[in-house]
Each structure stands twice: as structure tokens, then as C-alpha cells.
Amino acid sequence: MRSTFQTGRTSEYAWRRSQLTALQRFLAERGNDLAEALRLDFGKSPAETFFTETAFVGGEVRHALRNLRKWMMPERVRLPLHYRFGRARVETWPLGVVLVIGAWNYPINTCLAPLVSALAAGNCVVLKPSEQAPHTSRLLVEGIAKYLDDSAVEVVEGGAEEARALLREPFDCIFYTGSRRVGREIMLAASEKLTPVILELGGKCPCIVEKNANLRAAARRIAWAKFLNAGQTCIAPDYLLVHRDVADELLPELKTAIGTLYGPDPERSADYARIVSHRHFDRLESLMHAGKTAVGGERERNARYIAPTILTNISPEDAVMKEEIFGPILPVLTYGTIDDALSIVSRNPDPLAVYLFTPDNVVIEKVKGSVRSGGFCINDLLFQSAIHGLPFGGTGQSGFGRYHGRAGFDAFSYRRSVFHHSIFPDPSLRYPPYGPAKFAFLRKIVEMFDT
Ligand code: NAD
């Protein structure tokens, strides 16, 4: 791969375009197989796979194809008078050979969206999907080998051991999506070779519902965003903070919304996914004992099924409020003033997203100014990550680096400063010896024009 990169072929516009188009073909021709793979991996419905995985990545490809020429265009830099015989510009160049490590919960998205960015930026890519979504991983191996330039893109299957082996190789960038715990390991390994890293991690994303919010709309949107993918979404609303005056009204709305989305028995709904593994099932089950189960609570270990569940009477001290839930359990806490809500949010590290339902702009600005987060979405959820023009990523403990659209192209490129000077004129004024008169003159020129 390194020798492929060194030919300079992958930096060319035509190569980047051909790879993006090939990826587009893969998604179109193997879309149904991908949907089936996800159904086998954790019971995800084909419709959900289309909306949250293949359609999104397809959109990323189209967005990149439409903008690639513009993104690759060098930026001209205006020069001060005394450099007037030169030309200066900033050019974007690919980083080189990059490693992308994907997660299981959106196994297409977390592998192929960074791949789109890396290819658009002209890199060679080693991709390691998660071993926890084995059917999807297999399909990515086959598809990428068949559709893309196999001297520049390769998929390596495996788990932690294979990932560790890859981390011992010299890469020019490591793009990792997954947990904080592994994120630390990645960063440690990368420090050995001073390899730049981009970490897309998790966190506890709060969703605040103010008393003057439209409760019916809020409930429907919250239920959809929380129970999509059976709650196994990095930017899902992790917990709800509801103004105490409207909590009793919101709960029945949530219950109705869940019934409308998944029917009286969500286990039988074709649109409701399963928990990815027994390990995660057991972890989630241990979080279900807090407070009072207001909705759901049913579970079936063999089928790795947990019903959409809402817990009330929760305190910030409960275990369910101490770690990212990453499953279909929604704890609900109430608050009196927005400052009370914000003080609960501040007990956990910076989340990937903050959600707020309110028509009040003063509250919106207050919350925005008081908590840091990778994204912020008002009166809806998740869509801040679906818009190709909006950079996606975390802050602090939820990760660093951005991708999607132009941000992804930038993440896998470096900016090179290029100054091209003419050989003539070459006044001896710039060279020593600097007598007092020459120095005074030069100094004047520099101070006047160097801006
Ligand atoms: P996972 O188990 O699929 O692991 C992610 C990747 O790390 C896999 O490819 C896995 O093989 C690899 N891995 C595991 N152990 C490793 C090790 N010791 N060294 C190197 N690589 C190793 O996924 P997970 O960790 O369960 O992911 C869940 C977390 O990911 C959640 O916190 C979630 O919020 C976060 N997440 C974040 C985003 C985002 O875009 N920010 C997206 C999806 C998931």
C-alpha cells in the first residue's frame, strides 16, 4: 500500500473519483445483501439499515463527488508588496496510508463514511470492521476487494488482537470509532510513532424537555431516536431531563409513541433490533434495576431482546446515570429550573450531542453556552449527524476530530504551504553585510509592508 501511495496515483482527481464511483456501485448493487447482513448481525430492519446506513453513506459519496474539485482547489494567499515576485498558495494533500477501525453498532456507516472521506482525500486505506457484526464485516471484505482498487484499499477482519497487530504498523493517521476504553489504547499505541489520531467515541447525551415544549411531538421524536437500533446509537438520547411541571404529561405521550412505533409487543415488530451480544445484554440488564419501570422492562436473554424501557424515580447517583447506556433503556429525571438540569448534565464528561426541546431562544442560548458537546440539536434528535455539510465528532471525552462532507476530506488531508518565487530580481539588499543605512531602510520596508 505504501508503494501504491508513493506512485502518487491516489492523489489524482481521476483516481479519487473512480473509487468513489465504485463505492457507489457497491452500495447500489449489494444494498440488499448489506441489509440482510445487518438483520443477521443484530436484527436490524432493512428500512432502518437503508435510512441510517446505506442511504447516508450513498449521500456522503454523492456529496463528495459533487464537491471534490472545489475541495481539492488550492487556496491562493495574498502577498505583501516585498514578496510580489512570488506566488503563495495552500494545497491539500493526502495523509498517506490510513487505518480506519469501525464499530459494530453502525457497521456500514462507521466503516464506509470514513472510507469516503479518506478516498476523497486521496489516501490508501486499511479498514478494520468490528468483529461483533461478522456478517457485515464479511460482506465488506468481499465487496471492497471486488469493487475498489485492491492495491490501495484493503479490509482486514478480526477483533482486538488483529487491531493491536495493525496498530504496530506505521500508519499516517488512525481513525477510530468505538469506546473510550479502547480509544485510550489506540492513542497510546499511536503515540509510539507519533501517528495522528481521530477518535469518535461515546458519552451520555442528555435530552432536556422544557415545560413549554410541544410534548406530543417531543415524545414521538424522542421515542424514535432512543429506540432506533435498539438504543445502540452513539448519539441516542441517553437520559431525559424533564421539567417537573410536565413530566406527568410527557410520560403517557412517550408510552403512546412507543406503542405506535413498535406495536403492543415490540418483540414481534419487524422494525425493532436486538442487543448485539449476551455481554451487552447482561450489562444492560444490570442497569434496569434502578427506580421504577414505567414502560417496558420485558426481556429475553436467549433472543437478546430488551423491550423499549422507561425508568422513572431516577437519581443522578444511580448506576444507570454513571455510564453510557447504549441500549433501549431511557431513565427520566425531573428538574425545577434550567440551572438544575444543567448541573445534572455537568456531572458527566462532554457528550457527543445535547438535545433540547423548547420554543425559547433565551434557553437555547443558555444551554448552548453552558455545556460543551460535539453537536447540538433543538426540537429534534440525531439529524445533526445526517447533514453532510455539518461536521460530525465529539469534544473532550466524547472524542476529537471531525468528519462527514468537507470536514472528512480535511481530516484525511494535510495543508501544505507552497511559496513559488521568481529567480529575478535578486536585489543584494536582502543579503548581508547590513550596514546601518541598509538595515534602517530594510527595517522600514518590513514594518510598512509586512502584514
Ligand atoms: P466495538 O466492540 O465494535 O469496538 C470498536 C472497534 O474497536 C472494533 O473494530 C474492535 O475490533 C476494535 N477493538 C476492540 N478492542 C480493541 C483493542 N484493544 N485495540 C484496538 N481495537 C480494538 O465497539 P464498542 O467499543 O462496543 O463501541 C461502542 C462505543 O462506540 C460506544 O461508546 C459508542 O458511543 C461509540 N460509538 C461512537 C460513534 C461515533 O461516531 N462517535 C459511533 C458508534 C459508536
GROMACS .gro file of C-alpha atoms and ligand atoms in nm:
model
  495
    1MET     CA    1   0.000   0.000   0.000
    2ARG     CA    2   0.281   0.231   0.080
    3SER     CA    3   0.435   0.169  -0.261
    4THR     CA    4   0.097   0.235  -0.424
    5PHE     CA    5   0.076   0.562  -0.238
    6GLN     CA    6   0.427   0.657  -0.340
    7THR     CA    7   0.338   0.635  -0.709
    8GLY     CA    8   0.121   0.943  -0.648
    9ARG     CA    9  -0.166   0.776  -0.835
   10THR     CA   10  -0.412   0.803  -0.549
   11SER     CA   11  -0.364   1.179  -0.522
   12GLU     CA   12  -0.505   1.233  -0.868
   13TYR     CA   13  -0.857   1.358  -0.910
   14ALA     CA   14  -0.946   1.081  -1.157
   15TRP     CA   15  -0.843   0.804  -0.916
   16ARG     CA   16  -1.035   0.955  -0.624
   17ARG     CA   17  -1.343   0.990  -0.844
   18SER     CA   18  -1.319   0.636  -0.977
   19GLN     CA   19  -1.300   0.491  -0.626
   20LEU     CA   20  -1.596   0.692  -0.502
   21THR     CA   21  -1.800   0.584  -0.801
   22ALA     CA   22  -1.701   0.222  -0.742
   23LEU     CA   23  -1.814   0.251  -0.380
   24GLN     CA   24  -2.141   0.395  -0.501
   25ARG     CA   25  -2.185   0.092  -0.727
   26PHE     CA   26  -2.111  -0.144  -0.440
   27LEU     CA   27  -2.380   0.021  -0.227
   28ALA     CA   28  -2.635   0.013  -0.508
   29GLU     CA   29  -2.567  -0.344  -0.620
   30ARG     CA   30  -2.513  -0.501  -0.278
   31GLY     CA   31  -2.759  -0.289  -0.077
   32ASN     CA   32  -2.997  -0.581  -0.020
   33ASP     CA   33  -2.712  -0.809   0.090
   34LEU     CA   34  -2.594  -0.544   0.333
   35ALA     CA   35  -2.944  -0.513   0.476
   36GLU     CA   36  -2.960  -0.892   0.519
   37ALA     CA   37  -2.618  -0.894   0.688
   38LEU     CA   38  -2.734  -0.641   0.945
   39ARG     CA   39  -3.052  -0.835   1.004
   40LEU     CA   40  -2.842  -1.141   1.080
   41ASP     CA   41  -2.597  -0.946   1.296
   42PHE     CA   42  -2.849  -0.790   1.534
   43GLY     CA   43  -3.195  -0.800   1.385
   44LYS     CA   44  -3.185  -0.455   1.232
   45SER     CA   45  -3.471  -0.390   0.989
   46PRO     CA   46  -3.393  -0.330   0.621
   47ALA     CA   47  -3.568   0.007   0.636
   48GLU     CA   48  -3.351   0.123   0.928
   49THR     CA   49  -3.041  -0.008   0.753
   50PHE     CA   50  -3.135   0.189   0.446
   51PHE     CA   51  -3.205   0.517   0.627
   52THR     CA   52  -2.923   0.512   0.881
   53GLU     CA   53  -2.653   0.326   0.691
   54THR     CA   54  -2.656   0.276   0.313
   55ALA     CA   55  -2.854   0.589   0.221
   56PHE     CA   56  -2.635   0.802   0.445
   57VAL     CA   57  -2.309   0.666   0.304
   58GLY     CA   58  -2.454   0.694  -0.050
   59GLY     CA   59  -2.529   1.059   0.024
   60GLU     CA   60  -2.175   1.112   0.152
   61VAL     CA   61  -2.041   0.971  -0.177
   62ARG     CA   62  -2.266   1.196  -0.387
   63HIS     CA   63  -2.176   1.497  -0.175
   64ALA     CA   64  -1.805   1.422  -0.215
   65LEU     CA   65  -1.836   1.367  -0.591
   66ARG     CA   66  -2.021   1.693  -0.630
   67ASN     CA   67  -1.768   1.895  -0.430
   68LEU     CA   68  -1.439   1.715  -0.485
   69ARG     CA   69  -1.294   1.955  -0.743
   70LYS     CA   70  -1.375   2.251  -0.520
   71TRP     CA   71  -1.227   2.082  -0.209
   72MET     CA   72  -0.907   1.998  -0.396
   73MET     CA   73  -0.863   2.351  -0.527
   74PRO     CA   74  -0.557   2.526  -0.381
   75GLU     CA   75  -0.622   2.844  -0.185
   76ARG     CA   76  -0.438   3.148  -0.312
   77VAL     CA   77  -0.275   3.362  -0.047
   78ARG     CA   78  -0.238   3.737  -0.090
   79LEU     CA   79   0.122   3.851  -0.067
   80PRO     CA   80   0.268   4.168   0.084
   81LEU     CA   81   0.445   4.407  -0.152
   82HIS     CA   82   0.800   4.288  -0.090
   83TYR     CA   83   0.706   3.929  -0.196
   84ARG     CA   84   0.535   4.048  -0.512
   85PHE     CA   85   0.756   3.843  -0.743
   86GLY     CA   86   0.630   3.519  -0.595
   87ARG     CA   87   0.310   3.315  -0.569
   88ALA     CA   88   0.179   3.159  -0.248
   89ARG     CA   89  -0.091   2.902  -0.200
   90VAL     CA   90  -0.216   2.638   0.037
   91GLU     CA   91  -0.257   2.297  -0.122
   92THR     CA   92  -0.435   1.996   0.027
   93TRP     CA   93  -0.258   1.662   0.000
   94PRO     CA   94  -0.350   1.313   0.121
   95LEU     CA   95  -0.203   1.199   0.451
   96GLY     CA   96  -0.082   0.866   0.306
   97VAL     CA   97  -0.180   0.521   0.425
   98VAL     CA   98  -0.451   0.542   0.688
   99LEU     CA   99  -0.615   0.294   0.922
  100VAL     CA  100  -0.990   0.305   0.985
  101ILE     CA  101  -1.127   0.095   1.272
  102GLY     CA  102  -1.507   0.071   1.272
  103ALA     CA  103  -1.765  -0.016   1.538
  104TRP     CA  104  -2.043  -0.275   1.525
  105ASN     CA  105  -2.344  -0.060   1.604
  106TYR     CA  106  -2.349   0.115   1.265
  107PRO     CA  107  -2.112  -0.125   1.093
  108ILE     CA  108  -2.157   0.022   0.744
  109ASN     CA  109  -2.161   0.382   0.849
  110THR     CA  110  -1.862   0.373   1.085
  111CYS     CA  111  -1.653   0.191   0.822
  112LEU     CA  112  -1.765   0.337   0.493
  113ALA     CA  113  -1.830   0.702   0.586
  114PRO     CA  114  -1.464   0.748   0.695
  115LEU     CA  115  -1.366   0.548   0.385
  116VAL     CA  116  -1.548   0.800   0.164
  117SER     CA  117  -1.359   1.084   0.334
  118ALA     CA  118  -1.025   0.905   0.311
  119LEU     CA  119  -1.070   0.818  -0.058
  120ALA     CA  120  -1.192   1.166  -0.146
  121ALA     CA  121  -0.873   1.296   0.015
  122GLY     CA  122  -0.662   1.054  -0.197
  123ASN     CA  123  -0.539   0.810   0.068
  124CYS     CA  124  -0.469   0.439   0.071
  125VAL     CA  125  -0.688   0.277   0.336
  126VAL     CA  126  -0.674  -0.025   0.560
  127LEU     CA  127  -1.020  -0.083   0.704
  128LYS     CA  128  -1.094  -0.297   1.006
  129PRO     CA  129  -1.464  -0.354   1.071
  130SER     CA  130  -1.588  -0.476   1.406
  131GLU     CA  131  -1.584  -0.849   1.472
  132GLN     CA  132  -1.915  -0.805   1.657
  133ALA     CA  133  -2.104  -0.759   1.330
  134PRO     CA  134  -1.950  -1.057   1.147
  135HIS     CA  135  -2.193  -1.082   0.853
  136THR     CA  136  -2.145  -0.720   0.763
  137SER     CA  137  -1.771  -0.747   0.810
  138ARG     CA  138  -1.756  -1.044   0.567
  139LEU     CA  139  -1.954  -0.857   0.307
  140LEU     CA  140  -1.725  -0.556   0.335
  141VAL     CA  141  -1.421  -0.777   0.275
  142GLU     CA  142  -1.574  -0.928  -0.038
  143GLY     CA  143  -1.728  -0.609  -0.172
  144ILE     CA  144  -1.429  -0.382  -0.124
  145ALA     CA  145  -1.195  -0.638  -0.284
  146LYS     CA  146  -1.427  -0.671  -0.581
  147TYR     CA  147  -1.525  -0.311  -0.641
  148LEU     CA  148  -1.231  -0.095  -0.527
  149ASP     CA  149  -0.863  -0.070  -0.622
  150ASP     CA  150  -0.717  -0.355  -0.416
  151SER     CA  151  -0.368  -0.212  -0.429
  152ALA     CA  152  -0.496   0.090  -0.235
  153VAL     CA  153  -0.785  -0.030  -0.018
  154GLU     CA  154  -0.795  -0.343   0.193
  155VAL     CA  155  -1.027  -0.477   0.459
  156VAL     CA  156  -0.873  -0.672   0.747
  157GLU     CA  157  -1.113  -0.875   0.959
  158GLY     CA  158  -1.066  -0.954   1.325
  159GLY     CA  159  -1.103  -0.834   1.681
  160ALA     CA  160  -0.881  -0.673   1.943
  161GLU     CA  161  -0.582  -0.894   1.868
  162GLU     CA  162  -0.583  -0.816   1.496
  163ALA     CA  163  -0.642  -0.449   1.571
  164ARG     CA  164  -0.341  -0.446   1.802
  165ALA     CA  165  -0.129  -0.608   1.530
  166LEU     CA  166  -0.239  -0.340   1.286
  167LEU     CA  167  -0.154  -0.071   1.538
  168ARG     CA  168   0.207  -0.188   1.536
  169GLU     CA  169   0.229  -0.095   1.166
  170PRO     CA  170   0.326   0.256   1.063
  171PHE     CA  171   0.016   0.450   0.952
  172ASP     CA  172  -0.017   0.816   0.866
  173CYS     CA  173  -0.346   0.851   1.052
  174ILE     CA  174  -0.565   0.628   1.267
  175PHE     CA  175  -0.938   0.690   1.260
  176TYR     CA  176  -1.112   0.504   1.539
  177THR     CA  177  -1.480   0.468   1.628
  178GLY     CA  178  -1.572   0.289   1.948
  179SER     CA  179  -1.548   0.305   2.324
  180ARG     CA  180  -1.337   0.536   2.538
  181ARG     CA  181  -1.154   0.245   2.691
  182VAL     CA  182  -1.022   0.124   2.357
  183GLY     CA  183  -0.977   0.485   2.243
  184ARG     CA  184  -0.713   0.522   2.516
  185GLU     CA  185  -0.533   0.211   2.390
  186ILE     CA  186  -0.538   0.345   2.035
  187MET     CA  187  -0.391   0.676   2.144
  188LEU     CA  188  -0.122   0.507   2.344
  189ALA     CA  189  -0.022   0.287   2.051
  190ALA     CA  190  -0.028   0.585   1.816
  191SER     CA  191   0.199   0.789   2.044
  192GLU     CA  192   0.476   0.537   1.985
  193LYS     CA  193   0.509   0.652   1.624
  194LEU     CA  194   0.360   1.000   1.672
  195THR     CA  195   0.073   0.899   1.445
  196PRO     CA  196  -0.216   1.146   1.438
  197VAL     CA  197  -0.545   1.003   1.562
  198ILE     CA  198  -0.910   1.086   1.522
  199LEU     CA  199  -1.128   0.937   1.791
  200GLU     CA  200  -1.505   0.906   1.754
  201LEU     CA  201  -1.613   0.793   2.100
  202GLY     CA  202  -1.930   0.787   2.306
  203GLY     CA  203  -2.081   0.955   2.609
  204LYS     CA  204  -2.409   1.031   2.780
  205CYS     CA  205  -2.615   1.257   2.554
  206PRO     CA  206  -2.879   1.443   2.756
  207CYS     CA  207  -3.219   1.540   2.622
  208ILE     CA  208  -3.386   1.829   2.802
  209VAL     CA  209  -3.760   1.892   2.770
  210GLU     CA  210  -3.871   2.236   2.888
  211LYS     CA  211  -4.220   2.295   3.020
  212ASN     CA  212  -4.338   2.500   2.721
  213ALA     CA  213  -4.222   2.238   2.465
  214ASN     CA  214  -4.465   2.065   2.231
  215LEU     CA  215  -4.487   1.743   2.431
  216ARG     CA  216  -4.655   1.521   2.176
  217ALA     CA  217  -4.400   1.598   1.904
  218ALA     CA  218  -4.114   1.575   2.157
  219ALA     CA  219  -4.231   1.232   2.279
  220ARG     CA  220  -4.260   1.088   1.929
  221ARG     CA  221  -3.918   1.215   1.824
  222ILE     CA  222  -3.751   1.106   2.148
  223ALA     CA  223  -3.901   0.756   2.130
  224TRP     CA  224  -3.789   0.720   1.768
  225ALA     CA  225  -3.433   0.842   1.835
  226LYS     CA  226  -3.389   0.640   2.154
  227PHE     CA  227  -3.521   0.306   2.033
  228LEU     CA  228  -3.380   0.315   1.681
  229ASN     CA  229  -3.115   0.040   1.657
  230ALA     CA  230  -3.249  -0.073   1.999
  231GLY     CA  231  -3.078   0.223   2.161
  232GLN     CA  232  -2.735   0.120   2.038
  233THR     CA  233  -2.659   0.459   1.886
  234CYS     CA  234  -2.368   0.675   2.000
  235ILE     CA  235  -2.578   0.992   1.968
  236ALA     CA  236  -2.903   0.847   2.105
  237PRO     CA  237  -3.059   1.049   2.387
  238ASP     CA  238  -2.906   0.866   2.682
  239TYR     CA  239  -3.137   1.011   2.950
  240LEU     CA  240  -3.424   1.258   2.973
  241LEU     CA  241  -3.439   1.569   3.187
  242VAL     CA  242  -3.799   1.685   3.201
  243HIS     CA  243  -3.934   1.995   3.370
  244ARG     CA  244  -4.127   1.867   3.672
  245ASP     CA  245  -4.447   2.051   3.572
  246VAL     CA  246  -4.480   1.847   3.253
  247ALA     CA  247  -4.328   1.510   3.347
  248ASP     CA  248  -4.669   1.356   3.418
  249GLU     CA  249  -4.792   1.469   3.079
  250LEU     CA  250  -4.486   1.359   2.884
  251LEU     CA  251  -4.476   1.002   3.014
  252PRO     CA  252  -4.810   0.888   2.867
  253GLU     CA  253  -4.712   1.055   2.540
  254LEU     CA  254  -4.389   0.854   2.537
  255LYS     CA  255  -4.578   0.536   2.610
  256THR     CA  256  -4.823   0.606   2.327
  257ALA     CA  257  -4.537   0.688   2.090
  258ILE     CA  258  -4.360   0.358   2.166
  259GLY     CA  259  -4.686   0.167   2.106
  260THR     CA  260  -4.737   0.344   1.774
  261LEU     CA  261  -4.380   0.277   1.658
  262TYR     CA  262  -4.347  -0.087   1.764
  263GLY     CA  263  -4.699  -0.213   1.843
  264PRO     CA  264  -4.824  -0.372   2.169
  265ASP     CA  265  -4.543  -0.632   2.160
  266PRO     CA  266  -4.217  -0.479   2.029
  267GLU     CA  267  -4.057  -0.825   2.028
  268ARG     CA  268  -4.276  -0.904   1.727
  269SER     CA  269  -4.208  -0.579   1.545
  270ALA     CA  270  -4.000  -0.619   1.229
  271ASP     CA  271  -3.857  -0.273   1.296
  272TYR     CA  272  -3.712  -0.336   1.639
  273ALA     CA  273  -3.350  -0.456   1.664
  274ARG     CA  274  -3.182  -0.691   1.912
  275ILE     CA  275  -2.893  -0.636   2.152
  276VAL     CA  276  -2.570  -0.723   1.976
  277SER     CA  277  -2.430  -0.975   2.227
  278HIS     CA  278  -2.504  -1.151   2.555
  279ARG     CA  279  -2.229  -0.950   2.719
  280HIS     CA  280  -2.411  -0.626   2.632
  281PHE     CA  281  -2.746  -0.784   2.728
  282ASP     CA  282  -2.613  -0.867   3.077
  283ARG     CA  283  -2.460  -0.520   3.115
  284LEU     CA  284  -2.791  -0.359   3.020
  285GLU     CA  285  -2.995  -0.585   3.243
  286SER     CA  286  -2.787  -0.480   3.542
  287LEU     CA  287  -2.881  -0.116   3.468
  288MET     CA  288  -3.256  -0.190   3.466
  289HIS     CA  289  -3.298  -0.224   3.840
  290ALA     CA  290  -3.287   0.147   3.918
  291GLY     CA  291  -3.602   0.349   4.001
  292LYS     CA  292  -3.941   0.238   3.876
  293THR     CA  293  -4.011   0.073   3.540
  294ALA     CA  294  -4.277   0.298   3.389
  295VAL     CA  295  -4.280   0.140   3.042
  296GLY     CA  296  -4.140  -0.190   2.910
  297GLY     CA  297  -3.891  -0.385   3.117
  298GLU     CA  298  -3.960  -0.719   2.942
  299ARG     CA  299  -3.652  -0.905   2.828
  300GLU     CA  300  -3.548  -1.238   2.685
  301ARG     CA  301  -3.184  -1.331   2.715
  302ASN     CA  302  -3.182  -1.607   2.453
  303ALA     CA  303  -3.324  -1.377   2.190
  304ARG     CA  304  -3.110  -1.086   2.317
  305TYR     CA  305  -3.432  -0.885   2.335
  306ILE     CA  306  -3.495  -0.592   2.565
  307ALA     CA  307  -3.824  -0.404   2.526
  308PRO     CA  308  -3.820  -0.025   2.493
  309THR     CA  309  -3.796   0.067   2.859
  310ILE     CA  310  -3.853   0.386   3.052
  311LEU     CA  311  -3.734   0.421   3.410
  312THR     CA  312  -3.867   0.692   3.643
  313ASN     CA  313  -3.776   0.794   4.001
  314ILE     CA  314  -3.413   0.801   3.897
  315SER     CA  315  -3.145   0.985   4.089
  316PRO     CA  316  -2.818   1.112   3.937
  317GLU     CA  317  -2.645   0.872   4.178
  318ASP     CA  318  -2.792   0.559   4.016
  319ALA     CA  319  -2.558   0.336   3.814
  320VAL     CA  320  -2.767   0.398   3.504
  321MET     CA  321  -2.663   0.765   3.524
  322LYS     CA  322  -2.293   0.692   3.559
  323GLU     CA  323  -2.211   0.522   3.229
  324GLU     CA  324  -2.325   0.542   2.868
  325ILE     CA  325  -2.634   0.316   2.845
  326PHE     CA  326  -2.607   0.220   2.478
  327GLY     CA  327  -2.930   0.020   2.480
  328PRO     CA  328  -3.311   0.065   2.490
  329ILE     CA  329  -3.335   0.199   2.846
  330LEU     CA  330  -3.440   0.558   2.900
  331PRO     CA  331  -3.406   0.697   3.252
  332VAL     CA  332  -3.620   1.003   3.320
  333LEU     CA  333  -3.521   1.267   3.575
  334THR     CA  334  -3.715   1.580   3.658
  335TYR     CA  335  -3.586   1.929   3.731
  336GLY     CA  336  -3.716   2.263   3.859
  337THR     CA  337  -3.501   2.524   3.688
  338ILE     CA  338  -3.283   2.500   3.380
  339ASP     CA  339  -2.980   2.552   3.608
  340ASP     CA  340  -3.076   2.236   3.799
  341ALA     CA  341  -3.091   2.047   3.470
  342LEU     CA  342  -2.753   2.182   3.364
  343SER     CA  343  -2.594   2.083   3.693
  344ILE     CA  344  -2.705   1.722   3.633
  345VAL     CA  345  -2.562   1.733   3.280
  346SER     CA  346  -2.230   1.864   3.413
  347ARG     CA  347  -2.183   1.554   3.632
  348ASN     CA  348  -2.075   1.359   3.324
  349PRO     CA  349  -1.798   1.438   3.073
  350ASP     CA  350  -1.876   1.624   2.749
  351PRO     CA  351  -2.131   1.429   2.542
  352LEU     CA  352  -2.141   1.381   2.164
  353ALA     CA  353  -2.472   1.564   2.145
  354VAL     CA  354  -2.714   1.771   2.351
  355TYR     CA  355  -3.085   1.775   2.271
  356LEU     CA  356  -3.326   2.042   2.381
  357PHE     CA  357  -3.699   2.080   2.329
  358THR     CA  358  -3.814   2.438   2.377
  359PRO     CA  359  -3.950   2.728   2.175
  360ASP     CA  360  -3.748   2.973   2.391
  361ASN     CA  361  -3.437   3.122   2.228
  362VAL     CA  362  -3.302   3.253   2.559
  363VAL     CA  363  -3.299   2.899   2.700
  364ILE     CA  364  -3.141   2.765   2.381
  365GLU     CA  365  -2.853   3.013   2.406
  366LYS     CA  366  -2.813   2.949   2.778
  367VAL     CA  367  -2.784   2.572   2.734
  368LYS     CA  368  -2.552   2.613   2.435
  369GLY     CA  369  -2.327   2.839   2.638
  370SER     CA  370  -2.324   2.619   2.948
  371VAL     CA  371  -2.243   2.272   2.816
  372ARG     CA  372  -1.991   2.160   2.558
  373SER     CA  373  -2.083   1.889   2.309
  374GLY     CA  374  -1.992   1.769   1.962
  375GLY     CA  375  -2.339   1.853   1.828
  376PHE     CA  376  -2.649   2.036   1.943
  377CYS     CA  377  -2.998   1.973   1.813
  378ILE     CA  378  -3.307   2.173   1.902
  379ASN     CA  379  -3.661   2.030   1.881
  380ASP     CA  380  -3.536   1.712   1.713
  381LEU     CA  381  -3.269   1.445   1.753
  382LEU     CA  382  -2.997   1.269   1.551
  383PHE     CA  383  -3.032   1.484   1.238
  384GLN     CA  384  -2.728   1.696   1.326
  385SER     CA  385  -2.528   1.390   1.217
  386ALA     CA  386  -2.721   1.323   0.895
  387ILE     CA  387  -2.648   1.651   0.718
  388HIS     CA  388  -2.338   1.617   0.503
  389GLY     CA  389  -2.240   1.981   0.544
  390LEU     CA  390  -2.231   1.957   0.926
  391PRO     CA  391  -1.901   1.826   1.071
  392PHE     CA  392  -1.952   1.526   1.299
  393GLY     CA  393  -1.744   1.442   1.607
  394GLY     CA  394  -1.710   1.485   1.983
  395THR     CA  395  -1.548   1.720   2.232
  396GLY     CA  396  -1.334   1.625   2.530
  397GLN     CA  397  -1.407   1.269   2.639
  398SER     CA  398  -1.650   1.206   2.351
  399GLY     CA  399  -1.362   1.226   2.107
  400PHE     CA  400  -1.184   1.465   1.877
  401GLY     CA  401  -1.156   1.527   1.506
  402ARG     CA  402  -1.444   1.579   1.266
  403TYR     CA  403  -1.571   1.406   0.956
  404HIS     CA  404  -1.866   1.392   0.710
  405GLY     CA  405  -1.855   1.607   0.399
  406ARG     CA  406  -1.582   1.869   0.375
  407ALA     CA  407  -1.476   1.804   0.736
  408GLY     CA  408  -1.395   1.443   0.644
  409PHE     CA  409  -1.195   1.550   0.341
  410ASP     CA  410  -0.998   1.788   0.565
  411ALA     CA  411  -0.950   1.523   0.834
  412PHE     CA  412  -0.767   1.295   0.591
  413SER     CA  413  -0.570   1.571   0.416
  414TYR     CA  414  -0.287   1.792   0.525
  415ARG     CA  415  -0.245   2.152   0.422
  416ARG     CA  416   0.085   2.225   0.259
  417SER     CA  417   0.212   2.584   0.234
  418VAL     CA  418   0.373   2.643  -0.103
  419PHE     CA  419   0.571   2.953  -0.197
  420HIS     CA  420   0.698   2.980  -0.552
  421HIS     CA  421   0.945   3.263  -0.603
  422SER     CA  422   1.085   3.401  -0.923
  423ILE     CA  423   1.462   3.387  -0.965
  424PHE     CA  424   1.475   3.751  -1.079
  425PRO     CA  425   1.504   4.012  -0.947
  426ASP     CA  426   1.750   3.924  -0.674
  427PRO     CA  427   1.845   4.254  -0.508
  428SER     CA  428   2.157   4.242  -0.291
  429LEU     CA  429   1.958   4.447  -0.039
  430ARG     CA  430   1.829   4.132   0.130
  431TYR     CA  431   2.176   3.987   0.193
  432PRO     CA  432   2.448   4.089   0.438
  433PRO     CA  433   2.651   4.287   0.505
  434TYR     CA  434   2.385   4.508   0.665
  435GLY     CA  435   2.540   4.845   0.725
  436PRO     CA  436   2.343   5.092   0.942
  437ALA     CA  437   2.182   5.270   0.644
  438LYS     CA  438   2.083   4.944   0.468
  439PHE     CA  439   1.944   4.798   0.791
  440ALA     CA  440   1.739   5.113   0.862
  441PHE     CA  441   1.597   5.107   0.511
  442LEU     CA  442   1.511   4.736   0.520
  443ARG     CA  443   1.352   4.775   0.860
  444LYS     CA  444   1.127   5.049   0.730
  445ILE     CA  445   1.015   4.832   0.439
  446VAL     CA  446   0.943   4.534   0.660
  447GLU     CA  447   0.750   4.740   0.916
  448MET     CA  448   0.548   4.917   0.648
  449PHE     CA  449   0.452   4.624   0.427
  450ASP     CA  450   0.472   4.308   0.633
  451THR     CA  451   0.109   4.247   0.720
  452NAD     P1  452  -1.666  -0.246   1.912
  452NAD     O1  453  -1.665  -0.352   2.013
  452NAD     O2  454  -1.720  -0.273   1.776
  452NAD     O3  455  -1.518  -0.189   1.902
  452NAD     C1  456  -1.484  -0.091   1.807
  452NAD     C2  457  -1.364  -0.138   1.729
  452NAD     O4  458  -1.252  -0.148   1.818
  452NAD     C3  459  -1.381  -0.277   1.668
  452NAD     O5  460  -1.333  -0.275   1.536
  452NAD     C4  461  -1.296  -0.365   1.758
  452NAD     O6  462  -1.245  -0.477   1.692
  452NAD     C5  463  -1.186  -0.270   1.797
  452NAD     N1  464  -1.117  -0.307   1.920
  452NAD     C6  465  -1.169  -0.371   2.027
  452NAD     N2  466  -1.074  -0.385   2.123
  452NAD     C7  467  -0.963  -0.325   2.074
  452NAD     C8  468  -0.832  -0.304   2.123
  452NAD     N3  469  -0.798  -0.346   2.244
  452NAD     N4  470  -0.743  -0.238   2.046
  452NAD     C9  471  -0.777  -0.194   1.924
  452NAD     N5  472  -0.900  -0.210   1.871
  452NAD    C10  473  -0.991  -0.276   1.944
  452NAD     O7  474  -1.747  -0.124   1.962
  452NAD     P2  475  -1.759  -0.072   2.107
  452NAD     O8  476  -1.625  -0.037   2.159
  452NAD     O9  477  -1.853  -0.156   2.184
  452NAD    O10  478  -1.835   0.063   2.063
  452NAD    C11  479  -1.930   0.120   2.140
  452NAD    C12  480  -1.889   0.260   2.169
  452NAD    O11  481  -1.864   0.326   2.047
  452NAD    C13  482  -1.996   0.339   2.237
  452NAD    O12  483  -1.936   0.413   2.339
  452NAD    C14  484  -2.047   0.431   2.129
  452NAD    O13  485  -2.099   0.552   2.177
  452NAD    C15  486  -1.924   0.453   2.048
  452NAD     N6  487  -1.957   0.491   1.912
  452NAD    C16  488  -1.923   0.613   1.872
  452NAD    C17  489  -1.956   0.655   1.746
  452NAD    C18  490  -1.919   0.792   1.700
  452NAD    O14  491  -1.936   0.817   1.582
  452NAD     N7  492  -1.870   0.878   1.785
  452NAD    C19  493  -2.022   0.569   1.658
  452NAD    C20  494  -2.052   0.441   1.702
  452NAD    C21  495  -2.018   0.402   1.830
   0.00000   0.00000   0.00000
